[in-house]
Amino acid sequence: MRVYDTLSGEKRLLETLEPGKIRMYACGVTPYDNSHIGHGRCYVAFDVIYRYLRQSGLQVTYVRNFTDVDDKIINRANERGIAAVDLACENIQSFYRDMDALGIARPDHEPRVSTSMPQIIALVQTLIERGVAYASEGDVYYAVSKFPTYGKLGKRTLDDMQAGARVEVSDKKQHPMDFALWKAAKPGEPAWESPWGKGRPGWHIECSAMSMNALGECLDIHCGGQDLIFPHHENEIAQSEGATGRTFSNHWLHNGFVNVDNEKMSKSLGNFFTIKDVLQRYEPQVLRLFYLSTHYHNPINFSDFALDEAAERVAYFYETLRKLEIFLDQAGSVGAPFGPLPGEAFLNEFEARFREAMDDDFNTVRVLGQLAEAFKLANELLMMRKAKQLPNALAAARQLRDKLTYADEVLQLFGAPPADYLERHKTKAAARRGLSLDWIAEKVGDRLIARSEKNWAEADRVRDELLAAGVVLMDGPQGTDWMVSDVRAGAVEGVAGPDAG
RNA sequence: GGCGGCGUAGCCAAGCGGUAAGGCAGAGGUCUGCAAAACCUCCACUCACCGGUUCAAAUCCGGUCGCCGCCUCCA
């Protein structure tokens, strides 16, 4: 298994400190507001990694923290006139709703800063004892000049950084790049007793303290968003290695940003979306597929179009799954399969190919390519209705279903009951287009009457009317089904227009 | 200014030394009252541009142009 490691700047073999075990830490959220789609991407990416490592037989201990003591929380709580802990709790619950919806497994440990003070204070003390930190007027700072490799993760030197000179200058600091491990209490802020007086932890120390507390001095994998490389993870390295003298983490994994209109999503730019915003309009599997459609390391561009594409793709998966389910249920007693199964080579190689892709830095995009073949095969099998083909088709379909289940242990895309999923999908897709289900049902009913009278002109007229609204009809033996297709309807409109394109 | 990353078909996106996965859109076909869905076939002699290394480069090196990010809170 090879992973891209930010520190070495290359894909490296994943080596474990202890055979068969993985100690994995992801920087969690600061719960001062609802989580955004960037958080979603990050934790989906790490969820896939967590699930894949476990599926690979490794005993993984996954730790993800909550930074529930922080300036942003305190400020927001003060604005709303509530206690910081209450605000944090509220947002943690909200975070869980989002994570659960996205199919993200709960980590094994989820420490919080507010309940980790003894470990944090102990770590600060160790750093002072080792001479790499110093107390100053109730604050405690880390002396970056005492850590020779400071800047190794962010690939910069202290000289580089001082050239930028965008650092807060303070009389309390020995060096402008020194950062706070402990901050003296200010009025109206939550504070904890410490050897340096009442105060609270600085931003970076909590992750060092909590990760080492839960996992020991050395981690196998430490992950987070790319924006955390510097200064957060850089400082974590300085703190942890400054305290232990040992390598803090053997692998550093960072996920790329979610961009909107090819620019970083941020509140100031007004291109900010919460997970809840998106889940109101799309099923969670859609967001998850959207995330997995680009390698976790690369930037991904968020747009309605991309989501619509993903939504139609997931609907295709579930439509196939629904038919496959019916097929497997109905085909009770058919003869025994004979000779090679359809898609036999593909089925036989499925796991190996899946693992090969995932072993290569968790390449979900390649896996998705493989799934395209799998679903095509499923649909092919469904077309094999001749009696003599049935036994082999059924046997292959059973195998295929098992392969999909195997892949979905990691992907978590098609675990919902297909019929339920498709109902929800249609409802949301219609809502996105501003269409009411009643209106669609009425039109479909009108057309049904016209068709029963073989009034094809009227039937076609109704169909075109629906198509113009974005509703695509599918006549089948059981009646007429419909779907809302933004992507396809858009294309139809384009063709219908005068010399479109 | 310092550092890092990216530029692959109309769009999205893998590949990262051995001769361009996959999806969407598009064209043709099977099916269908006609369609749609589904399936089949086709769809980049070429990977921003210019040099170089190599038997061999989208992949390595140098340069140019363009975009993005970090250096301040941020997943």
XYZ file of C-alpha atoms (C1' of nucleotides) in Angstrom:
576
model
C 0.000 0.000 0.000
C 1.432 3.346 -1.018
C 0.348 6.767 0.198
C 1.340 10.280 -0.724
C 3.190 11.787 2.202
C 3.397 15.561 2.437
C 6.579 15.549 4.492
C 8.654 13.568 2.006
C 6.706 14.932 -0.948
C 6.256 11.536 -2.559
C 4.218 8.389 -2.543
C 5.663 6.071 0.034
C 5.038 2.550 1.154
C 2.722 2.622 4.148
C 4.847 1.298 6.973
C 3.295 0.588 10.321
C 5.005 1.087 13.654
C 3.496 -2.115 14.913
C 2.699 -4.929 12.482
C -0.980 -5.096 11.634
C -1.876 -1.930 13.505
C -2.510 1.632 12.386
C -2.670 4.670 14.594
C -4.478 7.337 12.696
C -5.285 10.879 13.736
C -7.322 13.469 11.883
C -7.651 17.051 12.938
C -11.282 17.619 13.733
C -13.445 20.680 13.551
C -13.753 23.770 15.671
C -17.480 23.550 16.392
C -18.481 27.206 16.198
C -20.841 26.862 13.234
C -22.387 24.345 10.862
C -19.936 22.252 8.906
C -19.326 23.149 5.295
C -18.757 21.019 2.242
C -14.993 21.308 2.733
C -15.310 19.499 6.039
C -17.468 16.963 4.282
C -14.813 16.246 1.728
C -12.081 15.940 4.279
C -13.913 13.516 6.532
C -15.304 11.471 3.662
C -11.752 11.084 2.366
C -10.473 9.934 5.742
C -13.503 7.739 6.242
C -12.666 5.922 3.028
C -9.097 5.523 4.186
C -10.216 4.290 7.605
C -12.656 1.818 6.114
C -10.175 0.568 3.552
C -7.431 0.027 6.105
C -9.853 -1.958 8.229
C -11.067 -3.931 5.267
C -7.424 -4.731 4.555
C -7.229 -6.497 7.878
C -5.401 -3.785 9.771
C -6.393 -2.990 13.297
C -6.976 0.733 13.043
C -7.356 3.142 15.899
C -8.795 6.320 14.455
C -8.846 9.462 16.554
C -10.516 12.706 15.533
C -10.761 15.592 17.957
C -13.052 18.515 18.599
C -11.317 21.820 19.227
C -14.078 23.074 21.478
C -12.024 25.782 23.195
C -11.214 28.495 20.718
C -11.489 32.204 19.940
C -14.153 31.697 17.314
C -16.342 29.704 19.676
C -15.935 32.217 22.467
C -16.704 35.163 20.194
C -19.717 33.509 18.640
C -21.052 32.423 22.013
C -20.661 35.942 23.368
C -22.512 37.344 20.369
C -25.382 35.000 21.049
C -25.189 35.457 24.785
C -24.757 31.762 25.516
C -22.006 29.737 27.129
C -19.131 28.615 24.925
C -19.608 24.992 25.956
C -23.251 25.112 24.950
C -22.435 26.542 21.554
C -19.796 23.875 21.056
C -22.180 21.113 22.097
C -24.865 22.344 19.770
C -22.487 22.387 16.836
C -21.021 19.026 17.691
C -24.507 17.540 17.489
C -25.000 19.275 14.170
C -21.650 17.938 12.972
C -22.706 14.402 13.871
C -25.924 14.733 11.919
C -23.929 15.751 8.858
C -21.296 13.068 9.276
C -23.856 10.336 9.884
C -25.828 11.403 6.836
C -22.690 11.182 4.711
C -22.042 7.637 5.893
C -18.904 8.604 7.790
C -18.051 6.096 10.486
C -17.462 7.387 13.982
C -13.792 7.367 14.923
C -12.667 5.199 17.803
C -11.885 8.184 20.007
C -13.090 11.760 19.807
C -11.331 13.752 22.483
C -12.258 17.346 23.225
C -9.985 20.142 24.321
C -12.290 21.040 27.195
C -11.784 17.639 28.757
C -8.107 17.270 27.894
C -6.648 20.074 30.011
C -4.451 17.872 32.250
C -2.713 16.347 29.225
C -2.323 19.714 27.526
C -0.851 21.344 30.606
C 1.480 18.399 31.150
C 2.730 18.658 27.572
C 3.358 22.397 27.904
C 5.262 21.715 31.082
C 7.405 19.113 29.402
C 8.212 21.563 26.635
C 9.288 24.169 29.172
C 11.415 21.604 31.010
C 13.080 20.600 27.795
C 13.905 24.230 27.100
C 11.916 24.643 23.897
C 9.144 26.705 25.482
C 9.093 29.618 27.859
C 6.531 31.342 30.062
C 6.019 35.030 29.517
C 3.543 37.157 31.458
C 1.035 34.351 31.908
C 1.444 33.126 28.337
C 3.625 30.257 27.273
C 5.354 30.285 23.886
C 7.116 27.714 21.825
C 10.620 28.825 20.867
C 10.786 27.887 17.212
C 14.482 28.655 16.983
C 15.084 25.766 19.396
C 13.603 23.309 16.935
C 16.171 22.967 14.144
C 13.863 21.407 11.569
C 11.046 23.910 12.047
C 9.426 24.414 8.644
C 10.144 20.947 7.297
C 6.506 20.104 6.624
C 5.561 23.476 5.151
C 8.825 23.469 3.178
C 10.064 26.804 4.382
C 12.721 28.151 6.700
C 12.494 30.681 9.466
C 14.287 33.121 7.184
C 11.688 32.591 4.437
C 8.927 33.293 6.884
C 10.424 36.416 8.348
C 10.731 37.804 4.851
C 6.954 37.670 4.680
C 6.784 39.462 8.012
C 3.072 39.035 8.344
C 3.450 37.749 11.853
C 2.064 39.378 14.880
C 4.916 41.100 16.698
C 4.731 40.881 20.419
C 7.005 41.970 23.226
C 6.152 38.766 24.976
C 7.776 36.674 22.269
C 11.482 35.989 21.903
C 11.122 35.364 18.190
C 8.346 36.681 15.943
C 7.469 33.153 14.771
C 7.098 31.795 18.287
C 3.545 30.647 18.835
C 1.371 30.406 21.933
C 1.025 27.115 23.766
C -0.946 28.682 26.587
C -2.729 32.000 26.701
C -3.390 33.963 29.887
C -7.076 34.384 30.631
C -8.852 37.487 29.447
C -12.039 38.708 31.077
C -15.180 36.937 29.930
C -13.351 33.894 28.586
C -13.432 30.351 29.852
C -10.216 29.659 31.741
C -8.469 26.773 33.430
C -6.004 26.714 36.305
C -2.420 26.124 35.273
C 1.100 26.575 36.661
C 1.201 29.881 34.719
C -2.052 31.172 36.111
C -5.543 30.950 34.724
C -5.735 30.602 30.986
C -6.462 28.358 28.049
C -4.490 26.442 25.441
C -3.144 27.983 22.269
C -4.406 26.692 18.975
C -1.986 23.899 18.076
C -1.106 22.240 21.346
C -4.401 20.402 21.737
C -3.792 18.132 18.772
C -0.354 17.156 19.979
C -1.684 16.441 23.450
C -4.803 14.575 22.413
C -3.203 12.501 19.671
C -0.334 11.407 21.858
C -2.677 10.756 24.749
C -4.869 8.474 22.676
C -2.279 6.907 20.394
C 1.130 7.253 22.015
C 4.124 9.345 21.040
C 4.259 8.130 17.452
C 1.490 7.951 14.905
C 1.309 6.052 11.653
C -0.957 8.479 9.843
C -1.814 12.056 10.590
C -4.260 13.751 8.280
C -6.071 16.987 7.724
C -6.876 19.610 5.162
C -4.139 21.129 3.058
C -4.555 24.444 4.801
C -3.411 22.867 8.027
C 0.038 22.023 6.719
C 1.270 25.364 7.882
C 1.198 26.438 10.590
C -1.000 23.902 12.380
C 0.713 20.649 11.520
C 4.118 22.255 11.429
C 3.566 23.359 14.987
C 2.217 19.992 16.014
C 5.454 18.451 14.812
C 7.493 21.017 16.711
C 5.501 20.438 19.893
C 5.349 16.679 19.754
C 8.882 16.052 18.598
C 10.147 18.817 20.847
C 8.634 16.952 23.782
C 9.520 13.369 22.883
C 12.533 13.616 20.621
C 10.849 11.028 18.416
C 9.238 11.200 14.990
C 5.674 12.332 15.577
C 3.950 10.827 12.560
C 5.321 8.559 9.874
C 2.873 9.691 7.215
C 1.202 13.041 6.626
C -1.883 12.979 4.440
C -3.594 16.142 3.282
C -6.730 16.509 1.246
C -7.245 19.174 -1.404
C -9.737 21.980 -1.144
C -13.264 22.242 -2.311
C -13.311 25.175 -4.701
C -16.284 27.101 -5.943
C -15.869 28.668 -9.358
C -12.271 27.502 -9.184
C -11.573 29.606 -6.141
C -11.237 28.589 -2.571
C -14.536 28.524 -0.800
C -14.667 31.128 1.937
C -17.203 33.130 3.835
C -15.718 36.413 2.741
C -16.148 35.542 -0.938
C -19.748 34.572 -0.305
C -19.299 31.232 -2.053
C -19.849 29.240 1.062
C -22.012 26.119 1.338
C -22.829 24.069 4.381
C -23.395 20.344 4.210
C -26.966 20.972 5.275
C -27.487 23.360 2.357
C -26.484 20.644 -0.040
C -28.314 17.777 1.642
C -31.526 19.708 1.439
C -31.248 19.557 -2.333
C -29.377 16.300 -2.932
C -29.176 12.914 -1.315
C -26.043 12.366 0.790
C -24.801 9.637 -1.555
C -24.667 12.269 -4.271
C -22.323 14.451 -2.275
C -20.263 11.432 -1.361
C -19.928 10.341 -4.978
C -19.054 13.891 -5.952
C -16.213 13.826 -3.445
C -14.939 10.433 -4.515
C -14.952 11.389 -8.188
C -11.731 13.334 -7.760
C -8.637 12.028 -6.031
C -8.663 13.255 -2.442
C -5.367 15.032 -2.871
C -6.489 17.267 -5.741
C -8.728 20.301 -5.635
C -12.339 19.648 -6.515
C -14.681 22.177 -8.037
C -18.122 22.441 -6.533
C -21.044 23.359 -8.771
C -24.677 22.499 -9.304
C -23.728 20.937 -12.603
C -21.216 18.615 -10.968
C -23.786 17.678 -8.338
C -26.445 17.069 -10.967
C -24.086 14.767 -12.819
C -23.325 12.900 -9.627
C -27.033 12.706 -8.785
C -27.840 11.101 -12.115
C -24.972 8.712 -11.713
C -26.145 7.607 -8.294
C -29.687 7.283 -9.639
C -28.313 5.023 -12.368
C -26.611 2.900 -9.722
C -29.783 2.549 -7.712
C -31.986 1.980 -10.748
C -29.713 -0.892 -11.702
C -29.619 -2.151 -8.137
C -33.402 -2.086 -7.928
C -33.712 -4.202 -11.049
C -30.948 -6.482 -9.875
C -32.709 -6.977 -6.567
C -35.943 -7.952 -8.303
C -34.083 -10.256 -10.626
C -32.340 -12.047 -7.771
C -35.575 -12.364 -5.811
C -37.610 -13.702 -8.682
C -35.187 -16.127 -10.174
C -35.700 -18.718 -7.491
C -35.345 -22.130 -9.063
C -33.575 -22.145 -12.339
C -31.163 -24.754 -13.558
C -27.528 -24.942 -12.546
C -25.094 -22.694 -14.383
C -23.124 -24.339 -17.130
C -19.859 -23.251 -18.653
C -18.255 -19.851 -18.259
C -20.333 -17.133 -16.639
C -20.906 -13.843 -18.421
C -18.321 -11.352 -17.201
C -16.435 -14.145 -15.486
C -12.984 -12.632 -15.917
C -14.186 -9.288 -14.621
C -15.835 -10.916 -11.622
C -12.766 -12.958 -10.826
C -10.489 -9.964 -10.956
C -12.803 -7.587 -9.177
C -11.285 -7.650 -5.693
C -7.723 -7.635 -6.945
C -8.371 -4.625 -9.144
C -10.231 -2.837 -6.398
C -7.360 -3.393 -4.013
C -4.781 -2.406 -6.577
C -6.498 0.949 -7.051
C -7.030 1.541 -3.362
C -3.496 0.454 -2.527
C -2.291 3.236 -4.793
C -2.966 6.178 -2.498
C -6.649 5.341 -2.134
C -7.488 5.972 -5.752
C -11.258 5.998 -5.575
C -11.478 7.464 -9.062
C -10.069 4.278 -10.519
C -12.479 2.268 -8.418
C -15.330 4.296 -9.836
C -14.121 3.401 -13.313
C -14.295 -0.228 -12.313
C -17.802 0.269 -10.995
C -18.859 1.628 -14.359
C -18.002 -1.782 -15.796
C -19.753 -3.543 -12.952
C -23.023 -1.732 -13.471
C -22.858 -2.267 -17.206
C -22.430 -5.946 -16.570
C -25.386 -5.897 -14.201
C -27.584 -4.368 -16.862
C -26.339 -6.847 -19.436
C -27.236 -9.711 -17.127
C -30.679 -8.241 -16.659
C -31.228 -8.422 -20.388
C -30.478 -12.139 -20.509
C -34.033 -13.324 -20.246
C -33.822 -16.399 -22.430
C -34.361 -19.541 -20.390
C -31.081 -21.157 -21.285
C -29.113 -18.022 -20.366
C -30.891 -17.567 -17.071
C -28.895 -19.914 -14.838
C -25.602 -18.345 -15.827
C -26.965 -14.817 -15.654
C -28.306 -15.480 -12.200
C -25.084 -17.000 -10.952
C -23.130 -14.056 -12.318
C -25.612 -11.587 -10.843
C -25.210 -13.156 -7.410
C -21.451 -12.836 -7.643
C -21.700 -9.313 -8.911
C -23.931 -8.302 -6.049
C -21.346 -9.636 -3.614
C -18.570 -7.706 -5.341
C -20.548 -4.499 -5.121
C -21.196 -5.117 -1.465
C -17.493 -5.610 -0.961
C -16.602 -2.343 -2.671
C -19.333 -0.537 -0.796
C -17.873 -1.489 2.566
C -15.427 1.274 1.727
C -17.374 3.530 -0.618
C -20.719 3.634 1.220
C -22.636 4.691 -1.863
C -25.342 2.114 -2.432
C -26.390 0.707 0.880
C -29.860 2.277 0.914
C -32.895 0.255 -0.200
C -33.050 1.125 -3.915
C -36.746 1.891 -4.112
C -36.532 4.251 -1.141
C -33.491 5.959 -2.521
C -35.092 6.496 -5.906
C -38.196 7.985 -4.316
C -36.147 10.483 -2.352
C -34.007 11.240 -5.362
C -37.022 11.947 -7.559
C -38.599 14.153 -4.938
C -35.462 16.231 -4.555
C -34.764 16.362 -8.263
C -38.280 17.632 -8.899
C -37.949 20.181 -6.115
C -34.712 21.440 -7.621
C -36.560 22.178 -10.807
C -39.445 23.724 -8.926
C -41.820 20.984 -10.070
C -44.549 19.466 -7.962
C -44.976 15.726 -7.860
C -48.723 16.194 -8.272
C -48.286 18.138 -11.478
C -46.006 15.461 -12.894
C -48.423 12.708 -11.847
C -51.282 14.575 -13.474
C -49.428 14.970 -16.728
C -48.341 11.364 -16.723
C -51.972 10.421 -16.130
C -53.120 12.598 -19.032
C -50.659 10.928 -21.288
C -51.692 7.495 -20.121
C -55.243 8.213 -21.235
C -54.067 9.525 -24.575
C -51.946 6.446 -25.047
C -54.738 4.088 -24.170
C -56.738 5.767 -26.919
C -53.729 5.488 -29.200
C -53.826 9.250 -29.539
C -50.110 9.407 -30.197
C -50.079 13.054 -31.141
C -51.513 14.053 -27.765
C -49.307 11.585 -25.895
C -46.236 13.015 -27.588
C -47.357 16.549 -26.895
C -47.627 15.835 -23.175
C -44.261 14.133 -23.221
C -42.656 17.136 -24.878
C -44.282 19.415 -22.354
C -42.788 17.374 -19.536
C -39.438 17.200 -21.265
C -39.342 20.968 -21.578
C -39.824 21.087 -17.823
C -36.965 18.628 -17.366
C -38.987 15.463 -16.842
C -37.982 12.464 -18.933
C -40.537 9.689 -19.320
C -39.847 5.994 -19.562
C -42.628 3.740 -20.765
C -42.340 0.200 -19.525
C -44.469 -2.921 -19.226
C -45.473 -1.890 -15.676
C -46.472 1.609 -16.681
C -44.689 4.888 -17.134
C -41.835 5.888 -14.896
C -40.205 9.299 -14.953
C -37.037 11.026 -13.937
C -35.962 14.609 -13.690
C -32.794 15.163 -15.620
C -31.113 18.511 -15.386
C -28.168 17.334 -17.392
C -30.156 15.650 -20.115
C -32.984 18.154 -20.249
C -30.393 20.896 -20.595
C -28.893 19.063 -23.514
C -32.308 18.616 -25.116
C -33.040 22.300 -24.788
C -29.709 23.029 -26.375
C -30.535 20.838 -29.353
C -34.024 22.259 -29.651
C -32.780 25.819 -29.824
C -31.903 27.399 -33.152
C -28.418 26.251 -34.089
C -27.515 25.700 -30.475
C -23.844 25.249 -29.795
C 8.395 38.910 -2.331
C 9.239 33.483 -0.452
C 7.361 28.452 -0.976
C 4.131 24.617 -3.044
C 0.715 22.629 -6.624
C -1.846 22.339 -11.208
C -2.614 22.862 -16.883
C -4.974 15.539 -20.311
C -11.008 15.392 -25.669
C -16.920 20.180 -25.688
C -17.182 19.390 -19.946
C -15.544 16.387 -15.505
C -11.391 13.153 -14.462
C -7.574 8.788 -13.871
C -2.764 7.711 -15.578
C 3.177 9.987 -13.286
C 9.057 6.250 -18.005
C 6.647 1.674 -22.217
C 3.159 3.888 -26.221
C -3.981 7.900 -23.540
C -9.076 4.364 -17.724
C -13.883 5.991 -16.698
C -18.188 9.389 -16.607
C -21.217 13.364 -18.962
C -22.375 15.492 -23.603
C -22.344 14.019 -29.057
C -23.019 10.334 -33.590
C -24.867 5.541 -35.250
C -27.406 0.901 -33.809
C -30.696 -2.827 -30.799
C -35.347 -2.181 -28.207
C -39.962 0.935 -28.713
C -46.486 3.248 -31.422
C -42.669 7.046 -31.383
C -39.457 7.957 -27.497
C -36.838 7.449 -22.981
C -34.135 4.119 -19.962
C -30.747 0.051 -20.646
C -27.193 -2.256 -23.771
C -23.689 -2.304 -28.263
C -20.384 0.589 -31.612
C -17.837 5.213 -32.582
C -15.711 9.665 -30.359
C -7.636 12.650 -27.930
C -1.701 9.623 -33.560
C -2.284 13.134 -28.527
C -1.575 15.139 -22.946
C -0.566 24.376 -22.179
C 3.928 25.849 -25.136
C 9.408 25.456 -26.301
C 13.891 22.872 -25.682
C 16.654 18.611 -23.400
C 17.614 13.420 -21.234
C 16.194 8.322 -22.930
C 15.744 2.776 -27.297
C 11.100 4.857 -25.297
C 8.061 10.898 -21.947
C 1.480 13.059 -20.759
C 4.889 10.959 -17.284
C 12.044 12.917 -15.877
C 15.071 17.835 -16.396
C 15.343 23.230 -17.899
C 12.667 27.436 -19.700
C 8.014 30.217 -21.164
C 2.842 31.253 -20.555
C -1.707 30.580 -17.745
C -4.451 29.230 -13.265
C -4.664 28.060 -7.990
C -3.078 27.599 -2.961
C 0.055 28.516 1.514
C 3.086 32.274 4.130
C -2.936 35.451 8.897
C -8.252 32.135 11.099
C -9.558 28.077 7.892
C -10.901 20.947 6.289
